[in-house]
mmCIF file of C-alpha atoms in Angstrom:
data_model
loop_
_atom_site.group_PDB
_atom_site.id
_atom_site.type_symbol
_atom_site.label_atom_id
_atom_site.label_comp_id
_atom_site.label_asym_id
_atom_site.label_seq_id
_atom_site.Cartn_x
_atom_site.Cartn_y
_atom_site.Cartn_z
ATOM 1 C CA MET P 1 -74.730 32.337 -31.800
ATOM 2 C CA THR P 2 -72.746 33.494 -34.789
ATOM 3 C CA THR P 3 -73.309 31.767 -38.065
ATOM 4 C CA GLY P 4 -71.715 31.915 -41.482
ATOM 5 C CA ASN P 5 -68.673 31.038 -43.513
ATOM 6 C CA ALA P 6 -65.050 30.769 -42.196
ATOM 7 C CA GLY P 7 -64.297 34.520 -42.583
ATOM 8 C CA PRO P 8 -66.115 37.718 -42.381
ATOM 9 C CA LEU P 9 -64.763 38.912 -45.713
ATOM 10 C CA SER P 10 -66.114 35.993 -47.510
ATOM 11 C CA THR P 11 -68.871 36.752 -50.187
ATOM 12 C CA VAL P 12 -69.636 33.187 -50.993
ATOM 13 C CA SER P 13 -72.498 31.422 -49.303
ATOM 14 C CA ALA P 14 -72.044 28.399 -47.021
ATOM 15 C CA ASP P 15 -74.349 26.479 -49.397
ATOM 16 C CA GLU P 16 -72.046 27.227 -52.407
ATOM 17 C CA LEU P 17 -68.907 26.342 -50.311
ATOM 18 C CA GLY P 18 -70.413 23.225 -48.918
ATOM 19 C CA ILE P 19 -69.190 24.223 -45.394
ATOM 20 C CA ARG P 20 -71.117 26.298 -42.704
ATOM 21 C CA TYR P 21 -69.459 27.456 -39.574
ATOM 22 C CA GLU P 22 -71.579 28.400 -36.309
ATOM 23 C CA GLN P 23 -70.250 29.333 -32.883
ATOM 24 C CA ASP P 24 -72.255 29.114 -29.575
ATOM 25 C CA GLY P 25 -69.739 30.499 -26.861
ATOM 26 C CA PRO P 26 -67.020 28.035 -26.638
ATOM 27 C CA VAL P 27 -68.538 25.401 -29.012
ATOM 28 C CA ALA P 28 -67.810 25.896 -32.892
ATOM 29 C CA THR P 29 -69.849 23.696 -35.236
ATOM 30 C CA VAL P 30 -68.521 22.968 -38.762
ATOM 31 C CA THR P 31 -71.191 21.447 -40.980
ATOM 32 C CA LEU P 32 -70.775 19.672 -44.465
ATOM 33 C CA CYS P 33 -73.843 21.061 -46.240
ATOM 34 C CA ARG P 34 -73.867 19.144 -49.578
ATOM 35 C CA PRO P 35 -76.440 16.721 -48.760
ATOM 36 C CA ASP P 36 -77.659 16.390 -52.189
ATOM 37 C CA VAL P 37 -74.327 14.681 -52.970
ATOM 38 C CA LEU P 38 -73.899 12.892 -49.713
ATOM 39 C CA ASN P 39 -71.421 15.636 -48.717
ATOM 40 C CA ALA P 40 -68.869 14.531 -51.098
ATOM 41 C CA GLN P 41 -65.678 16.892 -50.611
ATOM 42 C CA THR P 42 -63.986 19.186 -52.861
ATOM 43 C CA PRO P 43 -60.598 21.073 -52.440
ATOM 44 C CA ALA P 44 -62.781 24.275 -52.341
ATOM 45 C CA MET P 45 -64.263 22.650 -49.095
ATOM 46 C CA TRP P 46 -60.763 21.893 -47.745
ATOM 47 C CA THR P 47 -59.815 25.587 -48.414
ATOM 48 C CA GLU P 48 -62.853 26.702 -46.517
ATOM 49 C CA LEU P 49 -61.891 24.130 -43.506
ATOM 50 C CA GLY P 50 -58.524 25.778 -43.697
ATOM 51 C CA ASN P 51 -59.628 29.126 -43.424
ATOM 52 C CA ILE P 52 -61.859 28.147 -40.373
ATOM 53 C CA SER P 53 -58.764 26.897 -38.519
ATOM 54 C CA ARG P 54 -56.914 30.020 -39.115
ATOM 55 C CA LYS P 55 -59.823 32.360 -38.068
ATOM 56 C CA LEU P 56 -60.994 30.193 -35.128
ATOM 57 C CA PRO P 57 -61.579 32.515 -32.119
ATOM 58 C CA GLY P 58 -59.358 31.725 -29.096
ATOM 59 C CA ASP P 59 -62.311 31.126 -26.728
ATOM 60 C CA VAL P 60 -63.278 28.052 -28.796
ATOM 61 C CA ARG P 61 -62.640 24.789 -26.749
ATOM 62 C CA VAL P 62 -64.974 22.537 -28.514
ATOM 63 C CA VAL P 63 -65.319 21.865 -32.175
ATOM 64 C CA ILE P 64 -68.054 19.626 -33.553
ATOM 65 C CA VAL P 65 -67.870 18.387 -37.160
ATOM 66 C CA ARG P 66 -71.328 17.163 -38.334
ATOM 67 C CA ALA P 67 -73.109 16.847 -41.736
ATOM 68 C CA GLU P 68 -76.473 17.458 -43.301
ATOM 69 C CA GLY P 69 -78.609 14.672 -44.666
ATOM 70 C CA ARG P 70 -78.318 10.995 -44.475
ATOM 71 C CA ALA P 71 -74.545 10.648 -44.765
ATOM 72 C CA PHE P 72 -71.544 12.090 -43.242
ATOM 73 C CA SER P 73 -69.414 12.260 -46.204
ATOM 74 C CA ALA P 74 -69.088 9.940 -49.410
ATOM 75 C CA GLY P 75 -65.454 11.068 -49.669
ATOM 76 C CA LEU P 76 -63.922 12.774 -52.406
ATOM 77 C CA ASP P 77 -66.051 14.331 -55.103
ATOM 78 C CA LEU P 78 -65.111 12.236 -58.127
ATOM 79 C CA SER P 79 -66.601 14.716 -60.581
ATOM 80 C CA VAL P 80 -64.070 17.087 -59.435
ATOM 81 C CA ALA P 81 -61.088 14.581 -59.101
ATOM 82 C CA ARG P 82 -61.812 13.391 -62.656
ATOM 83 C CA GLY P 83 -62.343 16.899 -63.963
ATOM 84 C CA ASP P 84 -59.863 19.406 -65.508
ATOM 85 C CA GLY P 85 -59.556 21.745 -62.672
ATOM 86 C CA ASP P 86 -56.269 22.799 -60.887
ATOM 87 C CA SER P 87 -56.927 20.225 -58.236
ATOM 88 C CA SER P 88 -57.978 17.415 -60.489
ATOM 89 C CA LEU P 89 -56.135 14.227 -60.226
ATOM 90 C CA THR P 90 -54.682 14.620 -63.614
ATOM 91 C CA ARG P 91 -53.393 18.112 -63.016
ATOM 92 C CA LEU P 92 -51.648 16.992 -59.747
ATOM 93 C CA ALA P 93 -50.051 14.047 -61.601
ATOM 94 C CA GLN P 94 -48.759 16.517 -64.076
ATOM 95 C CA LEU P 95 -46.844 18.576 -61.284
ATOM 96 C CA SER P 96 -43.228 17.763 -60.203
ATOM 97 C CA ALA P 97 -42.939 15.575 -57.112
ATOM 98 C CA ALA P 98 -42.330 18.431 -54.969
ATOM 99 C CA GLU P 99 -45.080 20.494 -56.200
ATOM 100 C CA CYS P 100 -47.607 17.695 -55.969
ATOM 101 C CA ALA P 101 -46.433 17.013 -52.545
ATOM 102 C CA ASP P 102 -47.004 20.939 -51.389
ATOM 103 C CA GLN P 103 -50.470 20.777 -52.908
ATOM 104 C CA ILE P 104 -51.372 17.792 -50.828
ATOM 105 C CA ALA P 105 -49.701 19.348 -47.728
ATOM 106 C CA GLY P 106 -52.333 22.253 -48.221
ATOM 107 C CA PHE P 107 -55.355 19.714 -48.238
ATOM 108 C CA GLN P 108 -53.988 17.969 -45.236
ATOM 109 C CA THR P 109 -54.010 21.201 -43.059
ATOM 110 C CA ALA P 110 -57.998 21.356 -43.462
ATOM 111 C CA PHE P 111 -57.950 18.148 -41.452
ATOM 112 C CA THR P 112 -55.049 18.060 -39.173
ATOM 113 C CA TRP P 113 -56.082 21.227 -37.242
ATOM 114 C CA LEU P 114 -58.537 19.318 -35.535
ATOM 115 C CA ARG P 115 -55.950 17.478 -33.660
ATOM 116 C CA SER P 116 -54.597 20.939 -32.047
ATOM 117 C CA PRO P 117 -54.198 20.592 -28.148
ATOM 118 C CA SER P 118 -55.904 23.918 -27.760
ATOM 119 C CA ILE P 119 -59.350 22.332 -28.776
ATOM 120 C CA VAL P 120 -61.460 18.971 -28.299
ATOM 121 C CA SER P 121 -62.842 18.027 -31.619
ATOM 122 C CA ILE P 122 -65.767 15.705 -31.895
ATOM 123 C CA ALA P 123 -67.233 14.081 -35.058
ATOM 124 C CA ALA P 124 -70.911 13.503 -35.196
ATOM 125 C CA VAL P 125 -71.196 10.781 -37.831
ATOM 126 C CA GLN P 126 -74.373 9.293 -39.313
ATOM 127 C CA GLY P 127 -74.680 7.011 -42.616
ATOM 128 C CA HIS P 128 -71.630 6.445 -44.657
ATOM 129 C CA ALA P 129 -68.200 8.107 -44.097
ATOM 130 C CA ILE P 130 -65.892 6.991 -46.841
ATOM 131 C CA GLY P 131 -62.356 7.897 -47.862
ATOM 132 C CA ALA P 132 -61.847 11.493 -47.046
ATOM 133 C CA GLY P 133 -64.978 11.396 -44.844
ATOM 134 C CA PHE P 134 -63.520 8.645 -42.733
ATOM 135 C CA GLN P 135 -60.371 10.794 -42.531
ATOM 136 C CA LEU P 136 -62.094 13.962 -41.333
ATOM 137 C CA ALA P 137 -63.691 11.665 -38.493
ATOM 138 C CA LEU P 138 -60.409 10.106 -37.727
ATOM 139 C CA ASN P 139 -58.660 13.441 -37.163
ATOM 140 C CA CYS P 140 -61.156 14.328 -34.656
ATOM 141 C CA ASP P 141 -60.374 13.417 -31.216
ATOM 142 C CA MET P 142 -63.553 11.594 -30.464
ATOM 143 C CA ARG P 143 -66.381 10.036 -32.945
ATOM 144 C CA VAL P 144 -70.006 9.698 -31.952
ATOM 145 C CA LEU P 145 -71.659 7.395 -34.478
ATOM 146 C CA THR P 146 -75.315 6.669 -35.340
ATOM 147 C CA ASP P 147 -76.011 2.849 -35.290
ATOM 148 C CA ASP P 148 -76.289 3.140 -39.213
ATOM 149 C CA ALA P 149 -72.799 4.613 -39.636
ATOM 150 C CA ARG P 150 -70.642 2.919 -42.015
ATOM 151 C CA PHE P 151 -66.679 3.678 -42.276
ATOM 152 C CA SER P 152 -64.454 2.850 -45.286
ATOM 153 C CA MET P 153 -61.018 3.823 -46.235
ATOM 154 C CA ALA P 154 -61.877 3.435 -50.030
ATOM 155 C CA GLU P 155 -58.900 5.163 -51.564
ATOM 156 C CA VAL P 156 -57.468 1.922 -52.756
ATOM 157 C CA THR P 157 -60.348 1.338 -55.025
ATOM 158 C CA LEU P 158 -59.048 4.435 -56.859
ATOM 159 C CA GLY P 159 -55.513 3.190 -56.794
ATOM 160 C CA LEU P 160 -54.720 5.853 -54.346
ATOM 161 C CA VAL P 161 -53.484 5.955 -50.639
ATOM 162 C CA PRO P 162 -55.145 7.657 -47.753
ATOM 163 C CA ASP P 163 -53.186 11.132 -47.637
ATOM 164 C CA LEU P 164 -55.337 13.483 -45.465
ATOM 165 C CA GLY P 165 -53.818 12.555 -42.085
ATOM 166 C CA GLY P 166 -55.980 9.463 -41.167
ATOM 167 C CA THR P 167 -53.233 6.679 -41.348
ATOM 168 C CA LYS P 168 -51.602 7.317 -38.050
ATOM 169 C CA ARG P 169 -54.774 7.800 -36.089
ATOM 170 C CA LEU P 170 -56.148 4.614 -37.553
ATOM 171 C CA VAL P 171 -53.087 2.586 -36.390
ATOM 172 C CA GLU P 172 -53.146 4.225 -32.936
ATOM 173 C CA LEU P 173 -56.734 3.154 -32.434
ATOM 174 C CA VAL P 174 -56.851 -0.211 -33.987
ATOM 175 C CA GLY P 175 -53.245 -1.486 -34.443
ATOM 176 C CA PRO P 176 -51.080 -1.875 -37.754
ATOM 177 C CA SER P 177 -52.570 -5.129 -38.726
ATOM 178 C CA ARG P 178 -56.068 -4.130 -38.503
ATOM 179 C CA ALA P 179 -55.318 -0.694 -40.134
ATOM 180 C CA LEU P 180 -53.725 -2.483 -43.067
ATOM 181 C CA GLU P 181 -56.611 -4.868 -43.520
ATOM 182 C CA ILE P 182 -58.841 -1.759 -43.404
ATOM 183 C CA CYS P 183 -56.873 0.190 -46.010
ATOM 184 C CA VAL P 184 -55.939 -2.172 -48.543
ATOM 185 C CA THR P 185 -59.488 -4.012 -48.858
ATOM 186 C CA GLY P 186 -61.579 -0.614 -48.500
ATOM 187 C CA ARG P 187 -64.393 -2.690 -46.797
ATOM 188 C CA ARG P 188 -67.013 -1.076 -44.847
ATOM 189 C CA LEU P 189 -67.132 -1.352 -41.455
ATOM 190 C CA SER P 190 -70.598 -1.227 -39.489
ATOM 191 C CA ALA P 191 -71.073 1.084 -36.342
ATOM 192 C CA ASN P 192 -71.039 -2.212 -34.146
ATOM 193 C CA GLU P 193 -67.586 -3.297 -35.494
ATOM 194 C CA ALA P 194 -66.119 0.230 -35.167
ATOM 195 C CA ASP P 195 -67.157 0.391 -31.512
ATOM 196 C CA ARG P 196 -65.715 -2.935 -30.738
ATOM 197 C CA ILE P 197 -62.443 -2.064 -32.338
ATOM 198 C CA GLY P 198 -61.970 1.144 -30.861
ATOM 199 C CA LEU P 199 -63.016 3.525 -33.577
ATOM 200 C CA ALA P 200 -66.140 4.869 -31.931
ATOM 201 C CA THR P 201 -66.370 6.829 -28.676
ATOM 202 C CA ALA P 202 -70.320 5.966 -28.576
ATOM 203 C CA VAL P 203 -72.602 4.548 -30.817
ATOM 204 C CA VAL P 204 -76.258 5.812 -30.634
ATOM 205 C CA PRO P 205 -79.741 5.529 -32.480
ATOM 206 C CA ARG P 206 -79.906 8.228 -35.228
ATOM 207 C CA GLY P 207 -82.374 10.418 -33.380
ATOM 208 C CA GLU P 208 -80.223 10.825 -30.435
ATOM 209 C CA LEU P 209 -76.952 11.978 -32.230
ATOM 210 C CA ASP P 210 -77.415 15.583 -31.663
ATOM 211 C CA GLU P 211 -78.130 15.255 -28.019
ATOM 212 C CA ALA P 212 -75.210 12.717 -27.404
ATOM 213 C CA VAL P 213 -72.737 14.937 -29.028
ATOM 214 C CA SER P 214 -74.068 18.188 -26.946
ATOM 215 C CA ASP P 215 -73.792 15.962 -23.867
ATOM 216 C CA LEU P 216 -70.093 15.039 -24.586
ATOM 217 C CA ALA P 217 -69.284 18.638 -25.459
ATOM 218 C CA ALA P 218 -70.701 19.776 -22.147
ATOM 219 C CA ALA P 219 -68.760 17.173 -20.385
ATOM 220 C CA VAL P 220 -65.546 18.428 -21.977
ATOM 221 C CA LEU P 221 -66.287 22.107 -21.135
ATOM 222 C CA ALA P 222 -67.073 21.087 -17.617
ATOM 223 C CA GLY P 223 -63.212 20.601 -17.137
ATOM 224 C CA PRO P 224 -60.758 23.639 -16.731
ATOM 225 C CA ALA P 225 -59.490 24.836 -20.212
ATOM 226 C CA GLY P 226 -55.961 24.434 -19.150
ATOM 227 C CA ALA P 227 -56.084 21.077 -17.590
ATOM 228 C CA VAL P 228 -58.001 19.667 -20.696
ATOM 229 C CA ALA P 229 -55.563 21.176 -22.987
ATOM 230 C CA GLU P 230 -52.558 19.637 -20.904
ATOM 231 C CA ILE P 231 -54.342 16.167 -20.813
ATOM 232 C CA LYS P 232 -54.932 16.081 -24.367
ATOM 233 C CA ALA P 233 -51.229 17.127 -25.287
ATOM 234 C CA LEU P 234 -50.113 14.497 -22.735
ATOM 235 C CA LEU P 235 -52.002 11.521 -24.145
ATOM 236 C CA ALA P 236 -51.308 12.471 -27.804
ATOM 237 C CA GLY P 237 -47.547 12.468 -27.278
ATOM 238 C CA ALA P 238 -47.642 9.164 -25.216
ATOM 239 C CA PRO P 239 -47.052 6.747 -28.232
ATOM 240 C CA LEU P 240 -43.975 8.536 -29.035
ATOM 241 C CA ARG P 241 -42.592 8.397 -25.473
ATOM 242 C CA SER P 242 -40.911 5.755 -23.586
ATOM 243 C CA TYR P 243 -42.469 5.058 -20.037
ATOM 244 C CA ALA P 244 -39.730 7.099 -18.654
ATOM 245 C CA GLU P 245 -40.261 10.032 -21.152
ATOM 246 C CA GLN P 246 -44.066 9.810 -20.458
ATOM 247 C CA ASP P 247 -43.519 10.006 -16.624
ATOM 248 C CA ARG P 248 -41.380 13.155 -17.113
ATOM 249 C CA ALA P 249 -44.022 14.678 -19.399
ATOM 250 C CA GLU P 250 -46.597 13.905 -16.613
ATOM 251 C CA ARG P 251 -44.435 15.839 -14.023
ATOM 252 C CA GLU P 252 -43.770 18.759 -16.396
ATOM 253 C CA ALA P 253 -47.376 19.128 -17.186
ATOM 254 C CA GLN P 254 -48.540 18.850 -13.599
ATOM 255 C CA THR P 255 -45.799 21.519 -12.501
ATOM 256 C CA ARG P 256 -47.270 23.848 -15.093
ATOM 257 C CA ARG P 257 -50.785 23.210 -13.770
ATOM 258 C CA LEU P 258 -49.963 23.816 -10.075
ATOM 259 C CA SER P 259 -48.036 26.892 -11.064
ATOM 260 C CA ASP P 260 -51.105 28.248 -12.917
ATOM 261 C CA LEU P 261 -53.572 27.200 -10.251
ATOM 262 C CA MET P 262 -51.588 28.804 -7.504
ATOM 263 C CA GLY P 263 -50.692 31.907 -9.547
ATOM 264 C CA THR P 264 -46.952 31.508 -9.461
ATOM 265 C CA GLY P 265 -46.305 31.155 -13.117
ATOM 266 C CA GLU P 266 -44.522 33.749 -15.080
#
């Protein structure tokens, strides 16, 4: 197993960054490690997540996103957001519209790489996952929740909108009407409700979270890598296609699989 930060050249400890990276064969684990502040997120953490995505070894097939302590993530670290740093809300508001959008685009890449067809990502969620924490879980392909987990899209309480790649996935999972209600009220959803409306892949007792996630990762790895990647891409594109287009996408994907299996590909 390899353990450390996103890159071998980093001289900053995982505890200082708030992100720890570990790899065990084809499984990579990314851990939020600021339990003293309920894993509240900072732009520095997002930079590190982006670094991980760029340096992720090609043999990684499953990425597990987890967190230390009693909560997955309390969301944006408000002490940073309201401070005077380069990534504070005040500084962002002072940029031109194009510059502000570019800065946010950089933040988004820390989350959206978890949707890559080349990996299957699993969020292991305990306690609260609020705002950026909820969106981090949403960007993962599957979410295993403890029975005390709570989701909340709380950006509206700050006068902001969710902007870290979570809105489309939310709509796809629960529909536009329910997604709107969740986002504009900022209310907290219990694990049971999350399970009922399709946000949870599974709900387990807190003591069984690690085992449940490990079993799910093993089940994913049991399938051939090429087939799993094709299936993920096929399903991810389905909402954008007509039935005829999806039928064609299935044919094309199967043709590639047969060619690969029979050794007739280029």
